[in-house]
XYZ file of C-alpha atoms in Angstrom:
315
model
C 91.185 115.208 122.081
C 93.076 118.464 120.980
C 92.789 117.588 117.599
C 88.844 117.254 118.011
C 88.130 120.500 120.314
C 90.100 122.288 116.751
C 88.248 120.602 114.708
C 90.832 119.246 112.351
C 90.129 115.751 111.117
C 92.629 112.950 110.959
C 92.893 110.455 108.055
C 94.579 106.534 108.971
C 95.116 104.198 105.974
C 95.975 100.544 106.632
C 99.341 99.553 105.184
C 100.797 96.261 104.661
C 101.758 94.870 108.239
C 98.094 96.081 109.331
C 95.271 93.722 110.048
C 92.630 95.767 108.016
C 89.314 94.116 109.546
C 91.005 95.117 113.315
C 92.489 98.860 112.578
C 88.736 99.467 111.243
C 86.864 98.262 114.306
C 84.448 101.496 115.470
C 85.515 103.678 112.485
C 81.821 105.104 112.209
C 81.700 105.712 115.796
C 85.631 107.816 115.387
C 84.126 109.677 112.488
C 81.863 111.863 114.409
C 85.111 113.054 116.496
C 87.233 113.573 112.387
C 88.805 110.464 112.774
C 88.699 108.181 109.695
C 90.262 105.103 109.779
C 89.878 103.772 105.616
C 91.007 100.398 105.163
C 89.035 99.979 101.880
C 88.613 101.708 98.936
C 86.310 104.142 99.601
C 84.701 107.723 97.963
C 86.465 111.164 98.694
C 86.418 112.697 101.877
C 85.793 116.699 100.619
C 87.048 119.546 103.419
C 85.656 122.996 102.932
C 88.157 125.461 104.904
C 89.534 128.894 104.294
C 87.265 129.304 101.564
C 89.237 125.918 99.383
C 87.771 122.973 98.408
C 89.437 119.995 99.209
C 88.992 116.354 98.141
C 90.994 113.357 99.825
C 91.465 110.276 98.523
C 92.491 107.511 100.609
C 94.170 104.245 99.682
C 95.132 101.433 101.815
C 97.290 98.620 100.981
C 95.581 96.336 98.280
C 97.755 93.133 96.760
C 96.871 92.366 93.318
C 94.783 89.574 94.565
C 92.433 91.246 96.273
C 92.207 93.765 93.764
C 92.089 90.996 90.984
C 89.421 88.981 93.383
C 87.382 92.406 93.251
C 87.256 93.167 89.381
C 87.590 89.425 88.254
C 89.983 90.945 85.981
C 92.779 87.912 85.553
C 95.257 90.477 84.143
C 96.040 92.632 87.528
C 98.836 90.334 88.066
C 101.250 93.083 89.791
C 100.595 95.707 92.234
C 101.289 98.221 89.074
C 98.118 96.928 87.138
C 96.129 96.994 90.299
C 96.854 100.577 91.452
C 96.358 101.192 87.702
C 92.473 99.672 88.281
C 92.079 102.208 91.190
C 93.176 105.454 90.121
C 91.088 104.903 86.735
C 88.252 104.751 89.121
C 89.254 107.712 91.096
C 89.479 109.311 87.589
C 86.819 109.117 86.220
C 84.790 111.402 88.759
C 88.011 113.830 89.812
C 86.891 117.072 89.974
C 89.814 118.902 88.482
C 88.651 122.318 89.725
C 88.696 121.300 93.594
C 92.872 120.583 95.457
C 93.288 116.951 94.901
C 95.131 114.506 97.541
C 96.234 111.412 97.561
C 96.758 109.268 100.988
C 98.595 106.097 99.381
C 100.124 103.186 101.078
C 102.912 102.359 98.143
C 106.415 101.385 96.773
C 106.859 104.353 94.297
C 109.555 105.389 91.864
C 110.236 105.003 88.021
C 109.337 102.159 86.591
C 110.456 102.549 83.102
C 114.305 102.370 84.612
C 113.439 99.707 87.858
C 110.402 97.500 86.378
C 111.599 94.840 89.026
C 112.597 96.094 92.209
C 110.477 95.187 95.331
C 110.326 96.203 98.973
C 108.950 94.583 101.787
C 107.105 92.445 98.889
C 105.807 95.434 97.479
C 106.036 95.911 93.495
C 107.245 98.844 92.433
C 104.653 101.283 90.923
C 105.313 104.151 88.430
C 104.931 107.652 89.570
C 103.226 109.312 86.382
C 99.983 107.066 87.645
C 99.355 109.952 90.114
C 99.589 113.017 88.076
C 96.721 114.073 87.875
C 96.588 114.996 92.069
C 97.833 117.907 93.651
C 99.904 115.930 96.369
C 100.748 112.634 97.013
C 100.801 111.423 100.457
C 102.904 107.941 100.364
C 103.998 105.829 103.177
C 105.456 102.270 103.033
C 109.619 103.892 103.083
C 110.786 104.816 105.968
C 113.137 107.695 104.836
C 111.906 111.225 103.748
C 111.648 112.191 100.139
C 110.103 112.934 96.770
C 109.429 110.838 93.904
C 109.798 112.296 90.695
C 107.845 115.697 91.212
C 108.193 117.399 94.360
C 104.340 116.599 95.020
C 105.049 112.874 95.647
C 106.363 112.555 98.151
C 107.777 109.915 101.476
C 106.885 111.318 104.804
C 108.914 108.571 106.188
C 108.937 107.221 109.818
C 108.962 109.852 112.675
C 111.668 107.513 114.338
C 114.768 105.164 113.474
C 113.865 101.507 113.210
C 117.253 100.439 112.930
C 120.788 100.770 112.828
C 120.312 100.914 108.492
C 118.472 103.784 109.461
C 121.188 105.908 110.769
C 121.875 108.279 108.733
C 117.993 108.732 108.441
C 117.198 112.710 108.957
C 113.369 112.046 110.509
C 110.978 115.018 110.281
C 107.124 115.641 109.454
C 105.767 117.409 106.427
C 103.663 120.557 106.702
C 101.941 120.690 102.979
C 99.912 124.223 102.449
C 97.783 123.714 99.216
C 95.973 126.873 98.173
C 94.077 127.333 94.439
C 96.608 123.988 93.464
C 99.662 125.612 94.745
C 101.930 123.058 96.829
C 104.168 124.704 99.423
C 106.267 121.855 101.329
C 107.962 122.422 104.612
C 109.803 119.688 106.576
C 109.258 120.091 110.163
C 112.578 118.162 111.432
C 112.536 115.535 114.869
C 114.711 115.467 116.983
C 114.497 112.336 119.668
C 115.269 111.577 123.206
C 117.496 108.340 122.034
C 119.171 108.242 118.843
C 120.747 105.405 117.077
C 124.676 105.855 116.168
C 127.446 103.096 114.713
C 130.492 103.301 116.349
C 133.663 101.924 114.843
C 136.964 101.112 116.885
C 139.278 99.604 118.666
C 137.213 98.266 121.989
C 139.691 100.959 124.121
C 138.774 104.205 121.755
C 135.249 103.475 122.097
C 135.576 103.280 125.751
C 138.117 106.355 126.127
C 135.522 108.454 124.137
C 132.605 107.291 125.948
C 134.043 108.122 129.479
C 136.178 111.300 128.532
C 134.809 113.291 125.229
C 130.949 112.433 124.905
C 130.556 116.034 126.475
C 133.142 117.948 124.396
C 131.350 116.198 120.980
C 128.140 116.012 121.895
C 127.616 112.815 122.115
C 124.608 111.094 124.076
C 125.277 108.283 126.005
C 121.564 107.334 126.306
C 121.501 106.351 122.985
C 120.833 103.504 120.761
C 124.607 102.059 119.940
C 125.824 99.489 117.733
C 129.788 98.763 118.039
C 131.992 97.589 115.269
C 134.975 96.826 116.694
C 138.646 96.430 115.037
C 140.522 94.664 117.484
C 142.469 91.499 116.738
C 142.314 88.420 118.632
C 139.754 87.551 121.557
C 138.052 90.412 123.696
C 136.570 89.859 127.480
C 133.334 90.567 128.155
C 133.296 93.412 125.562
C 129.533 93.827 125.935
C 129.729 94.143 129.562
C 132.411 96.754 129.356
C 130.564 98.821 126.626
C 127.066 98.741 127.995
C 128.840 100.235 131.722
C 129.351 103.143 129.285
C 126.950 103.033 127.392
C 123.613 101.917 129.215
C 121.797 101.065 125.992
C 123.518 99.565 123.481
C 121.895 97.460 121.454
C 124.453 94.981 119.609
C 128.464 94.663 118.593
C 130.377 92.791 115.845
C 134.073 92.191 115.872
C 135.503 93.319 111.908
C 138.576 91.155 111.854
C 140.637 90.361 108.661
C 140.159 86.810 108.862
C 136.324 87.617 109.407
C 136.755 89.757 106.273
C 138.057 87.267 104.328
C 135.325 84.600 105.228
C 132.536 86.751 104.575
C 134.479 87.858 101.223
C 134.928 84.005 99.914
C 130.818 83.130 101.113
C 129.952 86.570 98.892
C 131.668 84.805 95.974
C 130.492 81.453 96.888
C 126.834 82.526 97.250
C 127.386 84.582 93.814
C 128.484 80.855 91.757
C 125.136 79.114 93.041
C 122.351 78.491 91.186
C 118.722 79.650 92.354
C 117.615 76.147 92.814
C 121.549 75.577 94.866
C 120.273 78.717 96.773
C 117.045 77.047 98.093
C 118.125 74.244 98.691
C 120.927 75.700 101.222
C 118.854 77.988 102.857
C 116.105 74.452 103.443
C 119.020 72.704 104.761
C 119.717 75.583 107.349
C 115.786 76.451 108.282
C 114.011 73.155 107.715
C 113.458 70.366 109.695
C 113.360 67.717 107.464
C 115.217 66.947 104.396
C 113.715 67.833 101.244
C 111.907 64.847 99.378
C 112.094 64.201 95.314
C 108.846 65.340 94.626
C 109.608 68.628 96.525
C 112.610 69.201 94.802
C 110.695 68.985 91.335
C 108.384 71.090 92.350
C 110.448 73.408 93.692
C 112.622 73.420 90.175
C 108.910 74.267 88.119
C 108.658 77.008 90.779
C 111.853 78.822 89.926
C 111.835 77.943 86.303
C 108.519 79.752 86.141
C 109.552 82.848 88.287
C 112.960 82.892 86.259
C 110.710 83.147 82.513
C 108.021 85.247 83.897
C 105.157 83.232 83.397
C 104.161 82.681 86.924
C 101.424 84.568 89.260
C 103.078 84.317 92.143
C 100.209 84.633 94.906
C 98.831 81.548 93.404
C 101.700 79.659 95.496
């Protein structure tokens, strides 16, 4: 409601977790109030305000096949090709006079040195596709920061989703374009819970939580996971920690001979073959043993992925 009584609008893009068809329901209805909810390609969205002109372009998650399913072109094959496709659309109209953004749901970086990385299933795309726009709004990473120019750039996640997340600094950008000038401030968060590793012996994490959480600053509302170093077997360590600690979340016990274990299944895992690989991890997951004509097919699978001849989605 605030943001409608100002008057500023609010763009949404769908990303890859979101049901599209769903996150769009009433969009015309929430444009009348400056929401827009794009979860298709669609034209620019131009702003007129404080005497700039501004042209948005928004661009939800697309995989290759729906892109490739749109253009009947058989060679968008990679998210790469197909964000390729799009901004050669966008292109080919882009007024270069007007401040140009771009509101991308992506896995950016440099391709030329990382051709093969992937997150969350996501290709990697090359940054220099987007040079042409002012500023690059990405999301899809969860931590804050820029991709090869500092006008393409994560927001990342206003919160921690995780203990990997820890070290995580979680803020919002404030981007002031004026005549094509970028200015970039990050407006830093600061949450009610925060997620923090501790690693000790069961006592020290107990002795700090009852006598220096003041003196360090320390909340003990927050989100905790334990690492502990003692030898030997512990009682009830959960039940003593979360006393102290009200929300934990999880604990591990880093022994030497648990060392050593996970250091031989590293090199084990490291020896195996892809196909040894899949069939250990169908062993462990599947219900039923894996039949001859399953394990040949499986083999073409791999043997395909491995020479780079294979469209994957087609499986």
């Amino acid at each position: 409601m605030r943001f409608r009584k100002r008057k500023i609008p609010v763009f949404i893009i769908s990303g890859n977790h979101d049901n599209a068809r769903r996150l769009s329901f009433g969009n015309d209805i929430l444009k009348v109030a400056n929401l827009y909810i794009i979860t298709d390609l669609s034209k620019k969205i131009e702003i007129k305000k404080y005497g700039q002109v501004y042209h948005f372009y928004l661009i939800p998650y697309k995989s290759p096949m729906e892109i490739r399913h749109f253009t009947n072109d058989l060679s968008i094959k990679n998210h790469q090709k197909a964000m390729e496709y799009t901004i050669s659309q966008i292109n080919k109209k882009l007024d270069r006079t007007a401040n140009n953004i771009l509101v991308c749901h992506c896995f950016v970086g440099n391709r030329a040195s990382n051709k093969e990385v992937s997150i969350g299933n996501i290709e990697l795309i090359d940054y220099n596709i987007f040079k042409n726009f002012d500023y690059v709004a990405l999301g899809h990473l969860h931590k804050q920061h820029c991709v090869g120019r500092n006008e393409v750039c994560y927001s990342g996640s206003i919160l921690k989703y995780g203990f990997s997340e820890v070290n995580h600094n979680k803020s919002i950008n404030k981007i002031t374009i004026t005549n094509k000038n970028v200015k970039i401030e990050h407006l830093m968060l600061s949450p009610i819970r925060d997620f923090k590793i501790m690693k000790d012996t069961l006592e020290n994490i107990l002795k700090f939580g009852r006598e220096y959480f003041f003196e360090k600053g320390f909340y003990l509302q927050d989100y905790i996971h334990a690492v502990l170093l003692d030898e030997g077997d512990l009682i009830n360590p959960i039940g003593q920690l979360r006393n102290v600690f009200p929300n934990i979340m999880s604990l591990e016990q880093q022994t030497v001979e648990n060392e050593i274990y996970n250091s031989e299944l590293i090199k084990s895992e490291k020896s195996k073959t892809q196909l040894e690989l899949f069939f250990d991890f169908y062993k462990k997951f599947g219900n039923n043993q894996l039949t001859e004509e399953k394990k040949s097919y499986i083999r073409e699978v791999i043997n395909k992925v491995v020479q780079g001849g294979i469209d994957y989605e087609t499986y």
